Amino acid sequence: MLSRMIVGRPVGLSRQILPLRQYHLKPCGLRPKGGPPKVCEGVRRKTTEAGEDKSGHINAGPNEGILFLDNVFPLKLRWLLHLPFINVDKSVPELLKRLNSPRIGAADPLSIIQKALPKDLPIKVTEVLPRLKEGGAFVKFSHEPHVEAKEIEGTLKTYLKENPIKPWFNPWRRVRTFLVKGRPWVEDLYRFPSSRLRVEFLPIEPGGEAAELSQETLYSIFRRYGKLADIMPQPVDSKVTPKFAFLNYRLVRHAIMAKNCMHGFVVPGSEGGGKAGTVIKLIYEQKMKAHWIRDWIVNHPRITIPLIAAVLATVTAAAFDPIRTFFIKAHVTHSFHITDNKYYKWLMSQVTRANDLLSFKRQKADDAGLSVIWDERKDDIEQIQAWLMETADTFVVIQGPRGSGKKELVIDQALKDRRNTLVVDCKPIQEARGDSSTIGATANQVGYKPVFSFINNISSLVDLAAQGTIGTKTGFSETLDTQLDKIFQNTATALKQLALEDRKKEDKDADIGDDEYLEAHPERRPVVVIDNFLHKSSESSTVYDKISQWAAGLTTGNIAHVIFLTNDVSFTKSLSKALPDRVFRQITLGDCSPEVAKRFVINHLDADSSDKLDGDDQLTPSQRRADLGELDGCISTLGGRLTELEFLARRIKAGQTPAAAVAELIDQSASEILKLYLLDTDRAARSWTAPQAWELVKALAAHGSLRYHEVLLSDTFKPAGDAVLQALEQAELIAIVAANGRPCGIKPGKPVYQAAFKLLTQDHVLAARLDLAVLAELTKIETLSIEKWEAELRLLADLPRQPAELAPRVKWLLAKVQAAQGRIEGYEVEGGGLKRVLREEY
């Protein structure tokens, strides 16, 4: 009869041992009806963390045995062991006890253990060791010598089968028990049960031999504890020691029972354990490896890194795109520009009226001078304004040389009262060095904020490192084209929102779509002005291709009007790629007429005359000047270029005579030509040679204009003459005149260059030096021609026979060699005279 049993406070967590004394179960083990279990007086309790004396094992002496009961605790509560702020040894059993009810047969672990042990069982319980994470408990007992522990196990199993105990937390499964045959390992590690067991085969003594048990032996040993799904022996080629095998149970509780009952069991040799026997150790093997998500990510970088990049791009777009669109709209509408604030405008008007700031006087002078120009170009201004009121999906192109007033004409006059105007200057974008600088410059032009251009460099390094590691690019870094597309796409979205900003539900055409609305109301569309288009386009055309494609999308989508300002006469080649089936609307600006240029200078001088004393005999500043008679001749020299006229007007206002101001400007232009085009300081950055530029300077100084194809026939321009002339036009040394769509003439790039060319040719030392370079270039060309002809003569001379039909060819080649040699000798004679000039003059 069960005569000794602890009945104290509810059993704690998996490492609490309750020693038993001579107390009977009947007087203290049963609880009163409707109340908690009764506490025995004088019972000593003891808590251990890892078995007896913290050894991790439970030892059974003679006439003692150990039973393992499962289904005592809820198996799903093992996650509580991860919580650092809960004392699960105390809290969980208390919670289970409070859930006890008279209507529930077995609610707390102690009641389950009490009911699982029949009263007439001939044992004495000495210890109870609960195992919360395994959902069961070890029960250590003693028995009479004449009673076998196996008989006790059989009696107890029969009793539990006939009187099943089903806890409230698992009403579908009954409590089971088995006799512990091995030496259980009562560990408190963070290892949790699994339906898979790893069975290791160890020798009984160190240095001994252990047998690897067969699948049949393992089945016969472990099948009693539950249904086995599979037995997987160690691979034959595996060198891992000790030898092992895997047991897969269908249920986790079956694996728990097998592990706790058979750990440390010695398989004798008669059952396949070898000569000395084999000890089996059992360990839970997780089917799902720990950190498998992290390991999968690390082991599959070709999939995960692009996926992470895509997720980051999506999150970035969702978070920053609305912010960037807001800043672009603010940039177009000048919301944050203080100069557009009404209070600032009022303050500035008061300051201007008081005439306290000299800068405003200068602005007044500038406006007075430019008014003459705008009067002459009034038709062009009205034409641009009329085009912006029409529905036409094409570009407006304003072409003219640098300094002709293109930007002032469009922005200050044609778009003076126009809302929502965006100006994109291509010059800082094209001159930016590196992708990050180009992205930053483009974003700054359209107001695209925030922009993280430096991240592109970091992403490129990450992409390069990943390519060296996994062999392929990860996709973290984005090309310049992709970044520019994002900027322009956000800008187009902002422009469309601005175009539809004033649309109301009460409008007559409120029922039509946005595209139809914008097509019907061209006056609502914003205007995009692209300044300095094709600036330094010979270096790279990537930016210009992107801008033209974006502009084409704006015009064809009826989002905005686009106006191009360019110095390049060959703009149609670039723009036709974006809109190949459109005819562009073009205005060509030239130099002012001499009459307008003279009025411009005079108005500039007379702009401040209203600030002087009033009087009937008052003279304007231009009337007081006695040297303005030189103005006509000076303007004929300078031409009608606005930049030179402004320089002249300011120098005259500063006190210089017109002739002195023009002489200073000509001298500056001559120095500029010498530095930029004639001196070989940076040949790698040029598409022309100094002799080629000097030939044009001399010819234009003598004749004023040249025939385009006549220049191409010159020996100096024979190799790639068209490309050289186009490069010099881009550099603004010359201007190419077109007729019927083809180049026909060449003239100086600026009117003042004509006088500068003459000034350079009058410098005998400079002319001698550059002429020597031309002669050296011509001599080189003739020498190469002679070598080619001599090679052909040598080939003909090597023929075994000399046919009579080759005689004319031989004579022609000899004549060519003779003529070229004569020219070389003439170049040497001419070069001797030039060298004499260099030796004698400074």
mmCIF file with all atom_site columns, C-alpha atoms in Angstrom, residues 613-712:
data_model
loop_
_atom_site.group_PDB
_atom_site.id
_atom_site.type_symbol
_atom_site.label_atom_id
_atom_site.label_alt_id
_atom_site.label_comp_id
_atom_site.label_asym_id
_atom_site.label_entity_id
_atom_site.label_seq_id
_atom_site.pdbx_PDB_ins_code
_atom_site.Cartn_x
_atom_site.Cartn_y
_atom_site.Cartn_z
_atom_site.occupancy
_atom_site.B_iso_or_equiv
_atom_site.pdbx_formal_charge
_atom_site.auth_seq_id
_atom_site.auth_comp_id
_atom_site.auth_asym_id
_atom_site.auth_atom_id
_atom_site.pdbx_PDB_model_num
ATOM 1   C CA . LEU A 1 613 ? 18.092 118.485 -60.843 1.00 0.00 ? 613 LEU A CA 1
ATOM 2   C CA . ASP A 1 614 ? 15.141 119.528 -62.967 1.00 0.00 ? 614 ASP A CA 1
ATOM 3   C CA . GLY A 1 615 ? 15.494 122.394 -65.419 1.00 0.00 ? 615 GLY A CA 1
ATOM 4   C CA . ASP A 1 616 ? 14.631 123.400 -68.916 1.00 0.00 ? 616 ASP A CA 1
ATOM 5   C CA . ASP A 1 617 ? 18.241 123.442 -70.022 1.00 0.00 ? 617 ASP A CA 1
ATOM 6   C CA . GLN A 1 618 ? 19.085 120.135 -68.406 1.00 0.00 ? 618 GLN A CA 1
ATOM 7   C CA . LEU A 1 619 ? 21.077 117.809 -70.664 1.00 0.00 ? 619 LEU A CA 1
ATOM 8   C CA . THR A 1 620 ? 21.049 114.047 -70.505 1.00 0.00 ? 620 THR A CA 1
ATOM 9   C CA . PRO A 1 621 ? 24.298 112.232 -69.744 1.00 0.00 ? 621 PRO A CA 1
ATOM 10  C CA . SER A 1 622 ? 24.581 111.127 -73.366 1.00 0.00 ? 622 SER A CA 1
ATOM 11  C CA . GLN A 1 623 ? 24.204 114.752 -74.557 1.00 0.00 ? 623 GLN A CA 1
ATOM 12  C CA . ARG A 1 624 ? 26.951 115.917 -72.223 1.00 0.00 ? 624 ARG A CA 1
ATOM 13  C CA . ARG A 1 625 ? 29.438 113.434 -73.688 1.00 0.00 ? 625 ARG A CA 1
ATOM 14  C CA . ALA A 1 626 ? 31.453 114.876 -76.558 1.00 0.00 ? 626 ALA A CA 1
ATOM 15  C CA . ASP A 1 627 ? 33.007 111.521 -77.447 1.00 0.00 ? 627 ASP A CA 1
ATOM 16  C CA . LEU A 1 628 ? 29.795 109.734 -78.396 1.00 0.00 ? 628 LEU A CA 1
ATOM 17  C CA . GLY A 1 629 ? 30.515 110.545 -82.015 1.00 0.00 ? 629 GLY A CA 1
ATOM 18  C CA . GLU A 1 630 ? 32.770 107.495 -81.906 1.00 0.00 ? 630 GLU A CA 1
ATOM 19  C CA . LEU A 1 631 ? 29.791 105.337 -80.966 1.00 0.00 ? 631 LEU A CA 1
ATOM 20  C CA . ASP A 1 632 ? 28.760 104.446 -84.500 1.00 0.00 ? 632 ASP A CA 1
ATOM 21  C CA . GLY A 1 633 ? 32.186 103.134 -85.411 1.00 0.00 ? 633 GLY A CA 1
ATOM 22  C CA . CYS A 1 634 ? 32.493 101.251 -82.122 1.00 0.00 ? 634 CYS A CA 1
ATOM 23  C CA . ILE A 1 635 ? 29.106 99.572  -82.565 1.00 0.00 ? 635 ILE A CA 1
ATOM 24  C CA . SER A 1 636 ? 30.036 98.489  -86.087 1.00 0.00 ? 636 SER A CA 1
ATOM 25  C CA . THR A 1 637 ? 33.083 96.830  -84.575 1.00 0.00 ? 637 THR A CA 1
ATOM 26  C CA . LEU A 1 638 ? 31.267 95.205  -81.652 1.00 0.00 ? 638 LEU A CA 1
ATOM 27  C CA . GLY A 1 639 ? 28.127 94.241  -83.549 1.00 0.00 ? 639 GLY A CA 1
ATOM 28  C CA . GLY A 1 640 ? 24.776 93.796  -81.809 1.00 0.00 ? 640 GLY A CA 1
ATOM 29  C CA . ARG A 1 641 ? 25.670 91.209  -79.173 1.00 0.00 ? 641 ARG A CA 1
ATOM 30  C CA . LEU A 1 642 ? 24.072 92.218  -75.862 1.00 0.00 ? 642 LEU A CA 1
ATOM 31  C CA . THR A 1 643 ? 26.972 91.174  -73.641 1.00 0.00 ? 643 THR A CA 1
ATOM 32  C CA . GLU A 1 644 ? 29.429 93.381  -75.537 1.00 0.00 ? 644 GLU A CA 1
ATOM 33  C CA . LEU A 1 645 ? 26.972 96.281  -75.662 1.00 0.00 ? 645 LEU A CA 1
ATOM 34  C CA . GLU A 1 646 ? 26.441 96.117  -71.895 1.00 0.00 ? 646 GLU A CA 1
ATOM 35  C CA . PHE A 1 647 ? 30.204 96.085  -71.379 1.00 0.00 ? 647 PHE A CA 1
ATOM 36  C CA . LEU A 1 648 ? 30.564 99.116  -73.627 1.00 0.00 ? 648 LEU A CA 1
ATOM 37  C CA . ALA A 1 649 ? 27.779 101.064 -71.900 1.00 0.00 ? 649 ALA A CA 1
ATOM 38  C CA . ARG A 1 650 ? 29.193 100.426 -68.434 1.00 0.00 ? 650 ARG A CA 1
ATOM 39  C CA . ARG A 1 651 ? 32.743 101.368 -69.440 1.00 0.00 ? 651 ARG A CA 1
ATOM 40  C CA . ILE A 1 652 ? 31.480 104.594 -70.984 1.00 0.00 ? 652 ILE A CA 1
ATOM 41  C CA . LYS A 1 653 ? 29.456 105.357 -67.851 1.00 0.00 ? 653 LYS A CA 1
ATOM 42  C CA . ALA A 1 654 ? 32.634 104.711 -65.833 1.00 0.00 ? 654 ALA A CA 1
ATOM 43  C CA . GLY A 1 655 ? 34.379 107.502 -67.782 1.00 0.00 ? 655 GLY A CA 1
ATOM 44  C CA . GLN A 1 656 ? 36.130 105.720 -70.634 1.00 0.00 ? 656 GLN A CA 1
ATOM 45  C CA . THR A 1 657 ? 35.771 106.850 -74.209 1.00 0.00 ? 657 THR A CA 1
ATOM 46  C CA . PRO A 1 658 ? 33.937 104.481 -76.572 1.00 0.00 ? 658 PRO A CA 1
ATOM 47  C CA . ALA A 1 659 ? 37.132 103.876 -78.564 1.00 0.00 ? 659 ALA A CA 1
ATOM 48  C CA . ALA A 1 660 ? 39.111 102.982 -75.428 1.00 0.00 ? 660 ALA A CA 1
ATOM 49  C CA . ALA A 1 661 ? 36.348 100.671 -74.187 1.00 0.00 ? 661 ALA A CA 1
ATOM 50  C CA . VAL A 1 662 ? 36.200 98.895  -77.539 1.00 0.00 ? 662 VAL A CA 1
ATOM 51  C CA . ALA A 1 663 ? 39.995 98.605  -77.666 1.00 0.00 ? 663 ALA A CA 1
ATOM 52  C CA . GLU A 1 664 ? 39.968 97.049  -74.191 1.00 0.00 ? 664 GLU A CA 1
ATOM 53  C CA . LEU A 1 665 ? 37.259 94.609  -75.213 1.00 0.00 ? 665 LEU A CA 1
ATOM 54  C CA . ILE A 1 666 ? 39.126 93.645  -78.394 1.00 0.00 ? 666 ILE A CA 1
ATOM 55  C CA . ASP A 1 667 ? 42.303 93.073  -76.403 1.00 0.00 ? 667 ASP A CA 1
ATOM 56  C CA . GLN A 1 668 ? 40.445 90.867  -73.922 1.00 0.00 ? 668 GLN A CA 1
ATOM 57  C CA . SER A 1 669 ? 38.894 88.889  -76.770 1.00 0.00 ? 669 SER A CA 1
ATOM 58  C CA . ALA A 1 670 ? 42.286 88.400  -78.425 1.00 0.00 ? 670 ALA A CA 1
ATOM 59  C CA . SER A 1 671 ? 43.735 87.063  -75.169 1.00 0.00 ? 671 SER A CA 1
ATOM 60  C CA . GLU A 1 672 ? 40.735 84.761  -74.794 1.00 0.00 ? 672 GLU A CA 1
ATOM 61  C CA . ILE A 1 673 ? 41.184 83.392  -78.326 1.00 0.00 ? 673 ILE A CA 1
ATOM 62  C CA . LEU A 1 674 ? 44.882 82.875  -77.820 1.00 0.00 ? 674 LEU A CA 1
ATOM 63  C CA . LYS A 1 675 ? 44.380 80.983  -74.568 1.00 0.00 ? 675 LYS A CA 1
ATOM 64  C CA . LEU A 1 676 ? 41.377 78.875  -75.517 1.00 0.00 ? 676 LEU A CA 1
ATOM 65  C CA . TYR A 1 677 ? 42.042 77.996  -79.144 1.00 0.00 ? 677 TYR A CA 1
ATOM 66  C CA . LEU A 1 678 ? 45.626 78.621  -80.265 1.00 0.00 ? 678 LEU A CA 1
ATOM 67  C CA . LEU A 1 679 ? 48.022 77.653  -77.494 1.00 0.00 ? 679 LEU A CA 1
ATOM 68  C CA . ASP A 1 680 ? 48.569 73.901  -77.101 1.00 0.00 ? 680 ASP A CA 1
ATOM 69  C CA . THR A 1 681 ? 48.120 73.854  -73.347 1.00 0.00 ? 681 THR A CA 1
ATOM 70  C CA . ASP A 1 682 ? 45.573 71.023  -73.220 1.00 0.00 ? 682 ASP A CA 1
ATOM 71  C CA . ARG A 1 683 ? 45.494 69.073  -76.464 1.00 0.00 ? 683 ARG A CA 1
ATOM 72  C CA . ALA A 1 684 ? 43.667 66.086  -74.982 1.00 0.00 ? 684 ALA A CA 1
ATOM 73  C CA . ALA A 1 685 ? 40.530 68.133  -74.259 1.00 0.00 ? 685 ALA A CA 1
ATOM 74  C CA . ARG A 1 686 ? 40.350 69.532  -77.797 1.00 0.00 ? 686 ARG A CA 1
ATOM 75  C CA . SER A 1 687 ? 38.951 68.148  -81.012 1.00 0.00 ? 687 SER A CA 1
ATOM 76  C CA . TRP A 1 688 ? 41.046 70.496  -83.124 1.00 0.00 ? 688 TRP A CA 1
ATOM 77  C CA . THR A 1 689 ? 44.700 71.441  -83.447 1.00 0.00 ? 689 THR A CA 1
ATOM 78  C CA . ALA A 1 690 ? 46.247 74.887  -83.082 1.00 0.00 ? 690 ALA A CA 1
ATOM 79  C CA . PRO A 1 691 ? 47.225 75.021  -86.800 1.00 0.00 ? 691 PRO A CA 1
ATOM 80  C CA . GLN A 1 692 ? 43.618 74.384  -87.813 1.00 0.00 ? 692 GLN A CA 1
ATOM 81  C CA . ALA A 1 693 ? 42.299 77.157  -85.552 1.00 0.00 ? 693 ALA A CA 1
ATOM 82  C CA . TRP A 1 694 ? 45.029 79.544  -86.743 1.00 0.00 ? 694 TRP A CA 1
ATOM 83  C CA . GLU A 1 695 ? 44.198 78.919  -90.402 1.00 0.00 ? 695 GLU A CA 1
ATOM 84  C CA . LEU A 1 696 ? 40.603 79.980  -89.718 1.00 0.00 ? 696 LEU A CA 1
ATOM 85  C CA . VAL A 1 697 ? 41.723 83.038  -87.718 1.00 0.00 ? 697 VAL A CA 1
ATOM 86  C CA . LYS A 1 698 ? 43.959 84.267  -90.545 1.00 0.00 ? 698 LYS A CA 1
ATOM 87  C CA . ALA A 1 699 ? 41.363 83.626  -93.235 1.00 0.00 ? 699 ALA A CA 1
ATOM 88  C CA . LEU A 1 700 ? 38.518 85.313  -91.301 1.00 0.00 ? 700 LEU A CA 1
ATOM 89  C CA . ALA A 1 701 ? 40.745 88.261  -90.421 1.00 0.00 ? 701 ALA A CA 1
ATOM 90  C CA . ALA A 1 702 ? 41.429 88.775  -94.124 1.00 0.00 ? 702 ALA A CA 1
ATOM 91  C CA . HIS A 1 703 ? 37.993 88.073  -95.619 1.00 0.00 ? 703 HIS A CA 1
ATOM 92  C CA . GLY A 1 704 ? 35.388 88.314  -92.832 1.00 0.00 ? 704 GLY A CA 1
ATOM 93  C CA . SER A 1 705 ? 33.540 85.174  -93.974 1.00 0.00 ? 705 SER A CA 1
ATOM 94  C CA . LEU A 1 706 ? 34.547 81.922  -95.669 1.00 0.00 ? 706 LEU A CA 1
ATOM 95  C CA . ARG A 1 707 ? 32.914 79.282  -97.789 1.00 0.00 ? 707 ARG A CA 1
ATOM 96  C CA . TYR A 1 708 ? 32.296 76.176  -95.736 1.00 0.00 ? 708 TYR A CA 1
ATOM 97  C CA . HIS A 1 709 ? 33.316 73.615  -98.347 1.00 0.00 ? 709 HIS A CA 1
ATOM 98  C CA . GLU A 1 710 ? 36.296 75.666  -99.438 1.00 0.00 ? 710 GLU A CA 1
ATOM 99  C CA . VAL A 1 711 ? 37.698 75.300  -95.957 1.00 0.00 ? 711 VAL A CA 1
ATOM 100 C CA . LEU A 1 712 ? 37.146 71.534  -96.087 1.00 0.00 ? 712 LEU A CA 1
#
